[in-house]
Amino acid sequence: MDLLNTLVDKGLRRELPTREEALAVLATSDDELLDVVAAAGKVRRQWFGRRVKLNYLVNLKSGLCPEDCSYCSQRLGSKAEILKYTWLKPDDASKAAAAGVAGGAKRVCLVASGRGPTDKDVDRVSETISAIKEQNEGVEVCACLGLLSDGQAERLRSAGADAYNHNLNTSEATYGDICTTHDFSDRVATVQQAQAAGMSACSGLIAGMGESDADLVDVVFALRELDPDSVPVNFLIPFEGTPLAKEWNLTPQRALRILAMVRFVCPDIEVRLAGGREVHLRSLQPLALHLVNSIFLGDYLTSEGQAGKDDLAMIADAGFEVEGTDTTTLPEHRRPCGEETAQAPETDAEVPAGTVPAPSDETRRDLVSVRRRGAGTDLPPNA
């Protein structure tokens, strides 16, 4: 297909596709799906070989959020029966992080619900970062605390935070449809604050909220303009008790097309398969590894994920390998000066041809499992 040949050539040169080309990827048929995956896989392997970076979430504070983001089970007015607790103590958070590191995670993501941190919150997160770094040599720490005030990004960087996550989530044109308590520009400004403070920027999207193809392309192009180092792609988990509980808009095939489009637009950026992969990709998760080079290990913020051992088995069975702490994730041209060279990417290999089953119209609400273990509970975490 001429489109895919063009996109591969552009991806290997780090050249941005046109919006029309990105839209065309989303419009491909299920019969063309494996061709799309194979093409995007060539771009992924060019810049990241067969390495898969593992990330581990620690929910420092669950629920109790004053913001009204429609997709979120922690939002103001949410009736989702999730775990609710205030700030974990630094030692408890560090212990939770250690479970993920022991499972193979290279990055620990410290997340707290809320509009943004107070200065006291920044102090306690700084203590947590120090505790994690002291106990886990080489691990990266990413903070995700909401909108930042002046000076907070610099304080987090000084405390040892390697990265800061703040997702754009959807297009600027439709942002007001999912949230009214802050706007798209607030999110952009926070990502830019993190970058200015010297932290690696992490910013992504949520697919499946009822957005159009144009919205998906718009938010991915907005992300590319921000130039984050990592782009997490979440698929909406329609929690009962939230405004988007009835938004079941994704099939495994569409989810793969979205990931392929993101890879073509962000060829040399860490693309992370994030929340909702088990719910929407289901048995096609291994195919997604040909598109992304990063996943979350174990559970998410308020939902349970695939067992950590199954994640590791999936990676190995698909012919990929877990990226170690001694390997730099980003290709050389995207790294700060002085970082060591990562291992060379492996040669391309085509995805075997085959037939993808037709998507089912049955809603799989049984796949949404509220987290009841790990941080904030007395049960061991999934890692």
Tab-separated table of C-alpha atoms in Angstrom:
chain	number	residue	atom	x	y	z
A	1	MET	CA	0.000	0.000	0.000
A	2	ASP	CA	1.455	3.349	-1.087
A	3	LEU	CA	0.261	5.058	2.104
A	4	LEU	CA	2.139	2.648	4.355
A	5	ASN	CA	5.317	2.772	2.266
A	6	THR	CA	5.235	6.560	2.484
A	7	LEU	CA	4.687	6.510	6.246
A	8	VAL	CA	7.503	4.035	6.824
A	9	ASP	CA	9.899	6.155	4.759
A	10	LYS	CA	8.894	9.252	6.700
A	11	GLY	CA	9.166	7.482	10.049
A	12	LEU	CA	12.658	6.234	9.305
A	13	ARG	CA	13.643	9.822	8.491
A	14	ARG	CA	11.800	11.280	11.506
A	15	GLU	CA	9.602	13.229	9.136
A	16	LEU	CA	6.107	14.172	10.295
A	17	PRO	CA	3.224	12.714	8.257
A	18	THR	CA	0.443	14.965	7.079
A	19	ARG	CA	-2.866	15.085	8.927
A	20	GLU	CA	-4.458	13.460	5.900
A	21	GLU	CA	-2.023	10.547	6.129
A	22	ALA	CA	-2.648	10.148	9.858
A	23	LEU	CA	-6.397	10.145	9.257
A	24	ALA	CA	-5.947	7.565	6.501
A	25	VAL	CA	-4.275	5.182	8.970
A	26	LEU	CA	-7.352	5.353	11.209
A	27	ALA	CA	-9.565	4.734	8.178
A	28	THR	CA	-7.843	1.515	7.077
A	29	SER	CA	-9.920	-1.648	7.114
A	30	ASP	CA	-9.594	-4.686	9.369
A	31	ASP	CA	-8.355	-6.620	6.337
A	32	GLU	CA	-5.395	-4.214	6.186
A	33	LEU	CA	-4.688	-4.293	9.917
A	34	LEU	CA	-1.659	-6.577	9.901
A	35	ASP	CA	-0.130	-4.561	7.063
A	36	VAL	CA	-0.544	-1.420	9.183
A	37	VAL	CA	1.005	-3.112	12.229
A	38	ALA	CA	3.927	-4.427	10.161
A	39	ALA	CA	4.609	-0.985	8.673
A	40	ALA	CA	4.502	0.847	12.012
A	41	GLY	CA	6.578	-1.971	13.499
A	42	LYS	CA	9.423	-1.159	11.119
A	43	VAL	CA	9.491	2.398	12.452
A	44	ARG	CA	9.327	1.214	16.071
A	45	ARG	CA	12.243	-1.200	15.569
A	46	GLN	CA	14.333	1.410	13.776
A	47	TRP	CA	14.428	3.615	16.878
A	48	PHE	CA	13.867	1.168	19.753
A	49	GLY	CA	14.781	-2.294	18.506
A	50	ARG	CA	12.834	-4.966	20.363
A	51	ARG	CA	13.211	-3.375	23.791
A	52	VAL	CA	10.153	-2.836	26.016
A	53	LYS	CA	10.409	-0.370	28.881
A	54	LEU	CA	8.408	-1.275	31.982
A	55	ASN	CA	6.794	1.419	34.119
A	56	TYR	CA	5.068	1.018	37.471
A	57	LEU	CA	2.323	3.237	38.930
A	58	VAL	CA	2.052	4.149	42.599
A	59	ASN	CA	-1.178	5.980	43.446
A	60	LEU	CA	-0.072	8.276	46.270
A	61	LYS	CA	-3.571	9.656	46.913
A	62	SER	CA	-6.708	8.023	45.537
A	63	GLY	CA	-10.028	9.723	44.859
A	64	LEU	CA	-11.105	12.931	46.595
A	65	CYS	CA	-10.391	15.097	43.523
A	66	PRO	CA	-12.102	18.488	43.048
A	67	GLU	CA	-11.781	18.407	39.229
A	68	ASP	CA	-14.649	17.191	37.024
A	69	CYS	CA	-12.829	15.261	34.276
A	70	SER	CA	-15.583	13.047	32.871
A	71	TYR	CA	-13.368	10.043	32.166
A	72	CYS	CA	-11.911	9.791	35.669
A	73	SER	CA	-13.118	7.496	38.447
A	74	GLN	CA	-11.516	9.871	40.985
A	75	ARG	CA	-13.405	12.949	39.767
A	76	LEU	CA	-15.657	15.240	41.757
A	77	GLY	CA	-19.030	13.498	42.078
A	78	SER	CA	-17.768	10.084	40.949
A	79	LYS	CA	-19.885	7.205	42.207
A	80	ALA	CA	-17.326	4.624	41.126
A	81	GLU	CA	-16.587	2.315	44.035
A	82	ILE	CA	-12.827	2.853	43.976
A	83	LEU	CA	-10.325	2.931	46.818
A	84	LYS	CA	-10.208	6.342	48.496
A	85	TYR	CA	-7.330	7.390	50.740
A	86	THR	CA	-5.204	10.415	51.453
A	87	TRP	CA	-1.431	10.705	51.008
A	88	LEU	CA	0.704	7.619	51.508
A	89	LYS	CA	3.669	8.107	53.788
A	90	PRO	CA	6.997	8.252	51.905
A	91	ASP	CA	8.156	4.904	53.341
A	92	ASP	CA	4.902	3.186	52.324
A	93	ALA	CA	5.096	4.685	48.843
A	94	SER	CA	8.703	3.560	48.530
A	95	LYS	CA	7.755	0.008	49.524
A	96	ALA	CA	5.001	0.007	46.901
A	97	ALA	CA	7.477	1.239	44.289
A	98	ALA	CA	9.971	-1.468	45.253
A	99	ALA	CA	7.470	-4.147	44.244
A	100	GLY	CA	7.334	-2.732	40.730
A	101	VAL	CA	11.104	-2.401	40.488
A	102	ALA	CA	11.484	-6.013	41.638
A	103	GLY	CA	9.101	-7.002	38.830
A	104	GLY	CA	11.339	-5.344	36.245
A	105	ALA	CA	10.094	-1.758	36.134
A	106	LYS	CA	12.648	0.822	35.044
A	107	ARG	CA	10.472	3.833	35.871
A	108	VAL	CA	8.225	4.465	38.873
A	109	CYS	CA	5.354	6.882	38.277
A	110	LEU	CA	4.141	8.691	41.402
A	111	VAL	CA	0.583	9.900	40.871
A	112	ALA	CA	-1.750	11.908	43.085
A	113	SER	CA	-5.304	12.996	42.392
A	114	GLY	CA	-6.183	16.679	42.668
A	115	ARG	CA	-5.986	19.912	40.727
A	116	GLY	CA	-2.355	20.345	41.657
A	117	PRO	CA	0.020	20.004	44.609
A	118	THR	CA	0.450	22.421	47.485
A	119	ASP	CA	3.987	23.274	48.515
A	120	LYS	CA	3.580	20.817	51.406
A	121	ASP	CA	2.578	18.143	48.897
A	122	VAL	CA	5.721	18.845	46.892
A	123	ASP	CA	7.755	18.397	50.085
A	124	ARG	CA	6.223	15.001	50.806
A	125	VAL	CA	6.631	13.836	47.192
A	126	SER	CA	10.244	15.007	47.309
A	127	GLU	CA	10.781	12.807	50.371
A	128	THR	CA	9.223	9.896	48.526
A	129	ILE	CA	11.470	10.430	45.507
A	130	SER	CA	14.535	10.466	47.750
A	131	ALA	CA	13.456	7.255	49.487
A	132	ILE	CA	12.871	5.455	46.179
A	133	LYS	CA	16.174	6.591	44.696
A	134	GLU	CA	18.118	5.580	47.789
A	135	GLN	CA	16.711	2.063	47.713
A	136	ASN	CA	16.656	1.445	43.942
A	137	GLU	CA	19.798	2.332	42.031
A	138	GLY	CA	19.212	3.461	38.466
A	139	VAL	CA	15.423	3.667	38.660
A	140	GLU	CA	13.705	6.649	37.019
A	141	VAL	CA	11.006	8.540	38.897
A	142	CYS	CA	8.184	10.387	37.158
A	143	ALA	CA	5.793	12.635	39.100
A	144	CYS	CA	2.178	13.218	38.064
A	145	LEU	CA	0.583	15.664	40.477
A	146	GLY	CA	-1.632	17.852	38.309
A	147	LEU	CA	-1.211	21.521	37.445
A	148	LEU	CA	2.009	23.047	38.772
A	149	SER	CA	2.476	26.437	40.413
A	150	ASP	CA	5.528	28.640	39.925
A	151	GLY	CA	8.706	27.030	41.205
A	152	GLN	CA	7.231	23.600	41.888
A	153	ALA	CA	8.699	21.979	38.786
A	154	GLU	CA	12.156	23.193	39.780
A	155	ARG	CA	11.716	21.840	43.302
A	156	LEU	CA	10.688	18.426	42.017
A	157	ARG	CA	13.645	18.357	39.667
A	158	SER	CA	15.996	19.268	42.517
A	159	ALA	CA	14.488	16.440	44.568
A	160	GLY	CA	15.469	13.950	41.864
A	161	ALA	CA	12.376	13.687	39.673
A	162	ASP	CA	13.475	12.582	36.217
A	163	ALA	CA	10.174	13.244	34.479
A	164	TYR	CA	6.776	14.847	34.875
A	165	ASN	CA	3.544	13.517	33.394
A	166	HIS	CA	0.562	15.621	32.462
A	167	ASN	CA	-1.630	14.328	29.642
A	168	LEU	CA	-3.413	16.494	27.086
A	169	ASN	CA	-6.026	13.697	26.835
A	170	THR	CA	-8.052	14.971	23.882
A	171	SER	CA	-8.117	17.696	21.257
A	172	GLU	CA	-8.278	21.357	22.233
A	173	ALA	CA	-11.561	21.698	20.328
A	174	THR	CA	-13.322	19.064	22.438
A	175	TYR	CA	-11.533	19.523	25.767
A	176	GLY	CA	-14.424	21.517	27.206
A	177	ASP	CA	-16.708	18.534	26.620
A	178	ILE	CA	-14.787	16.367	29.101
A	179	CYS	CA	-13.693	18.923	31.699
A	180	THR	CA	-14.850	22.368	32.860
A	181	THR	CA	-12.655	22.980	35.913
A	182	HIS	CA	-9.502	23.642	33.862
A	183	ASP	CA	-8.762	23.909	30.174
A	184	PHE	CA	-6.433	22.585	27.484
A	185	SER	CA	-4.035	25.518	27.796
A	186	ASP	CA	-3.517	24.765	31.509
A	187	ARG	CA	-2.286	21.311	30.576
A	188	VAL	CA	0.013	22.591	27.859
A	189	ALA	CA	1.488	25.137	30.268
A	190	THR	CA	2.235	22.448	32.874
A	191	VAL	CA	4.083	20.269	30.343
A	192	GLN	CA	6.118	23.302	29.303
A	193	GLN	CA	6.927	24.113	32.952
A	194	ALA	CA	8.288	20.600	33.439
A	195	GLN	CA	10.430	20.900	30.321
A	196	ALA	CA	11.752	24.308	31.367
A	197	ALA	CA	12.781	22.857	34.744
A	198	GLY	CA	14.855	20.179	33.021
A	199	MET	CA	12.505	17.248	33.545
A	200	SER	CA	11.667	14.803	30.782
A	201	ALA	CA	8.122	15.587	29.636
A	202	CYS	CA	5.558	12.798	29.507
A	203	SER	CA	2.196	13.650	27.959
A	204	GLY	CA	-0.383	11.541	26.188
A	205	LEU	CA	-4.025	10.955	25.376
A	206	ILE	CA	-7.127	8.944	26.151
A	207	ALA	CA	-8.908	7.270	23.237
A	208	GLY	CA	-12.461	5.957	23.276
A	209	MET	CA	-14.299	8.897	24.842
A	210	GLY	CA	-16.527	9.387	21.801
A	211	GLU	CA	-14.028	11.580	19.946
A	212	SER	CA	-13.744	11.712	16.159
A	213	ASP	CA	-10.783	10.586	14.094
A	214	ALA	CA	-9.982	14.262	13.567
A	215	ASP	CA	-9.867	14.792	17.348
A	216	LEU	CA	-7.439	11.909	17.765
A	217	VAL	CA	-5.162	13.244	15.057
A	218	ASP	CA	-5.370	16.772	16.464
A	219	VAL	CA	-4.309	15.758	19.966
A	220	VAL	CA	-1.429	13.618	18.678
A	221	PHE	CA	-0.191	16.491	16.501
A	222	ALA	CA	-0.505	18.837	19.496
A	223	LEU	CA	1.602	16.395	21.488
A	224	ARG	CA	4.203	16.209	18.750
A	225	GLU	CA	4.413	20.003	18.760
A	226	LEU	CA	5.072	19.916	22.526
A	227	ASP	CA	7.784	17.324	21.826
A	228	PRO	CA	7.530	15.188	24.982
A	229	ASP	CA	9.960	12.305	25.443
A	230	SER	CA	7.157	9.842	26.133
A	231	VAL	CA	3.533	9.608	24.980
A	232	PRO	CA	1.248	7.301	26.967
A	233	VAL	CA	-1.792	6.107	25.033
A	234	ASN	CA	-4.697	5.297	27.339
A	235	PHE	CA	-7.930	3.638	26.286
A	236	LEU	CA	-10.962	4.756	28.266
A	237	ILE	CA	-11.947	2.437	31.092
A	238	PRO	CA	-15.688	3.146	31.359
A	239	PHE	CA	-16.139	2.966	35.109
A	240	GLU	CA	-19.688	2.610	36.373
A	241	GLY	CA	-20.482	5.768	38.314
A	242	THR	CA	-18.752	8.153	35.870
A	243	PRO	CA	-20.321	10.222	33.053
A	244	LEU	CA	-18.587	8.113	30.386
A	245	ALA	CA	-19.660	4.726	31.748
A	246	LYS	CA	-21.601	3.958	28.565
A	247	GLU	CA	-18.802	4.918	26.139
A	248	TRP	CA	-17.757	1.542	24.759
A	249	ASN	CA	-16.464	2.733	21.384
A	250	LEU	CA	-13.323	0.682	20.838
A	251	THR	CA	-12.522	-2.663	19.266
A	252	PRO	CA	-9.105	-4.316	19.493
A	253	GLN	CA	-8.592	-3.494	15.819
A	254	ARG	CA	-9.347	0.200	16.264
A	255	ALA	CA	-7.087	0.364	19.295
A	256	LEU	CA	-4.223	-1.032	17.192
A	257	ARG	CA	-4.878	1.478	14.410
A	258	ILE	CA	-4.733	4.317	16.957
A	259	LEU	CA	-1.410	3.058	18.291
A	260	ALA	CA	-0.039	2.762	14.751
A	261	MET	CA	-1.090	6.327	13.970
A	262	VAL	CA	0.646	7.582	17.114
A	263	ARG	CA	3.809	5.710	16.174
A	264	PHE	CA	3.877	7.229	12.681
A	265	VAL	CA	3.420	10.742	14.120
A	266	CYS	CA	5.902	10.109	16.960
A	267	PRO	CA	8.424	7.738	15.354
A	268	ASP	CA	11.346	8.336	17.735
A	269	ILE	CA	9.377	9.083	20.917
A	270	GLU	CA	8.680	6.553	23.671
A	271	VAL	CA	5.112	5.452	22.977
A	272	ARG	CA	3.627	3.779	26.043
A	273	LEU	CA	0.678	1.412	26.088
A	274	ALA	CA	-1.173	2.562	29.189
A	275	GLY	CA	-4.524	2.156	30.940
A	276	GLY	CA	-7.285	0.133	29.322
A	277	ARG	CA	-5.121	-2.200	27.249
A	278	GLU	CA	-6.530	-5.337	28.870
A	279	VAL	CA	-10.093	-4.057	28.495
A	280	HIS	CA	-9.915	-3.092	24.820
A	281	LEU	CA	-6.995	-4.931	23.189
A	282	ARG	CA	-7.620	-8.172	25.064
A	283	SER	CA	-5.976	-11.101	23.243
A	284	LEU	CA	-4.405	-8.746	20.682
A	285	GLN	CA	-2.137	-7.120	23.278
A	286	PRO	CA	1.005	-8.874	21.915
A	287	LEU	CA	0.464	-7.213	18.513
A	288	ALA	CA	0.605	-3.833	20.230
A	289	LEU	CA	4.215	-4.514	21.225
A	290	HIS	CA	5.119	-4.107	17.554
A	291	LEU	CA	3.853	-0.501	17.836
A	292	VAL	CA	4.761	0.657	21.353
A	293	ASN	CA	8.078	0.385	23.165
A	294	SER	CA	6.799	0.913	26.698
A	295	ILE	CA	4.009	-0.455	28.903
A	296	PHE	CA	2.764	-0.241	32.469
A	297	LEU	CA	3.456	-3.317	34.564
A	298	GLY	CA	0.678	-4.634	36.785
A	299	ASP	CA	-2.143	-2.442	38.087
A	300	TYR	CA	-3.198	1.113	37.255
A	301	LEU	CA	-4.435	3.935	39.465
A	302	THR	CA	-7.906	2.654	40.329
A	303	SER	CA	-8.226	-0.485	38.185
A	304	GLU	CA	-6.466	-3.824	38.224
A	305	GLY	CA	-4.314	-4.839	35.299
A	306	GLN	CA	-2.981	-8.079	33.914
A	307	ALA	CA	-0.805	-10.017	36.342
A	308	GLY	CA	2.786	-8.790	36.232
A	309	LYS	CA	4.114	-12.288	35.460
A	310	ASP	CA	1.734	-12.475	32.499
A	311	ASP	CA	3.036	-9.136	31.202
A	312	LEU	CA	6.577	-10.502	31.308
A	313	ALA	CA	5.529	-13.756	29.633
A	314	MET	CA	3.716	-11.814	26.898
A	315	ILE	CA	6.818	-9.752	26.169
A	316	ALA	CA	9.035	-12.821	25.964
A	317	ASP	CA	6.553	-14.860	23.907
A	318	ALA	CA	6.208	-12.024	21.396
A	319	GLY	CA	9.979	-11.985	20.860
A	320	PHE	CA	10.720	-8.768	22.748
A	321	GLU	CA	12.955	-8.105	25.748
A	322	VAL	CA	12.623	-5.990	28.875
A	323	GLU	CA	14.770	-2.852	28.806
A	324	GLY	CA	17.249	-2.689	31.685
A	325	THR	CA	18.197	0.280	33.826
A	326	ASP	CA	21.612	0.280	32.143
A	327	THR	CA	20.041	1.042	28.742
A	328	THR	CA	18.946	4.485	27.612
A	329	THR	CA	15.401	4.444	26.258
A	330	LEU	CA	15.529	7.260	23.726
A	331	PRO	CA	17.534	7.109	20.501
A	332	GLU	CA	20.812	8.995	20.563
A	333	HIS	CA	19.621	12.147	18.795
A	334	ARG	CA	16.933	12.714	21.466
A	335	ARG	CA	19.164	12.232	24.506
A	336	PRO	CA	20.800	14.921	26.624
A	337	CYS	CA	24.524	15.193	26.047
A	338	GLY	CA	26.617	12.700	27.988
A	339	GLU	CA	24.167	9.801	28.141
A	340	GLU	CA	25.502	6.435	27.055
A	341	THR	CA	24.468	4.808	23.817
A	342	ALA	CA	21.649	2.290	23.927
A	343	GLN	CA	22.002	-1.118	22.361
A	344	ALA	CA	21.588	-1.177	18.602
A	345	PRO	CA	18.090	-1.860	17.255
A	346	GLU	CA	17.557	-5.268	15.766
A	347	THR	CA	16.756	-5.841	12.123
A	348	ASP	CA	13.209	-5.628	10.825
A	349	ALA	CA	10.953	-8.628	10.674
A	350	GLU	CA	7.498	-8.697	9.174
A	351	VAL	CA	4.450	-9.555	11.260
A	352	PRO	CA	3.124	-12.873	9.921
A	353	ALA	CA	0.110	-12.561	7.667
A	354	GLY	CA	-3.182	-13.804	9.026
A	355	THR	CA	-6.841	-13.059	9.560
A	356	VAL	CA	-8.080	-10.859	12.389
A	357	PRO	CA	-11.419	-11.944	13.858
A	358	ALA	CA	-14.340	-9.588	13.329
A	359	PRO	CA	-14.962	-7.292	16.302
A	360	SER	CA	-17.700	-8.313	18.692
A	361	ASP	CA	-20.601	-6.002	19.495
A	362	GLU	CA	-20.790	-7.416	23.017
A	363	THR	CA	-19.848	-4.946	25.740
A	364	ARG	CA	-17.260	-6.486	28.061
A	365	ARG	CA	-18.066	-4.748	31.329
A	366	ASP	CA	-16.708	-7.792	33.136
A	367	LEU	CA	-13.204	-6.697	32.154
A	368	VAL	CA	-13.339	-3.528	34.271
A	369	SER	CA	-11.922	-4.564	37.625
A	370	VAL	CA	-11.603	-1.972	40.398
A	371	ARG	CA	-8.230	-2.095	42.142
A	372	ARG	CA	-8.458	-3.619	45.637
A	373	ARG	CA	-4.781	-4.387	46.284
A	374	GLY	CA	-1.467	-2.575	46.552
A	375	ALA	CA	-1.141	1.060	47.610
A	376	GLY	CA	-3.727	2.097	50.167
A	377	THR	CA	-4.591	-1.506	51.152
A	378	ASP	CA	-3.144	-4.278	53.282
A	379	LEU	CA	-2.839	-6.619	50.281
A	380	PRO	CA	0.356	-7.102	48.263
A	381	PRO	CA	0.549	-5.226	44.943
A	382	ASN	CA	0.445	-6.749	41.489
A	383	ALA	CA	3.910	-6.484	39.975
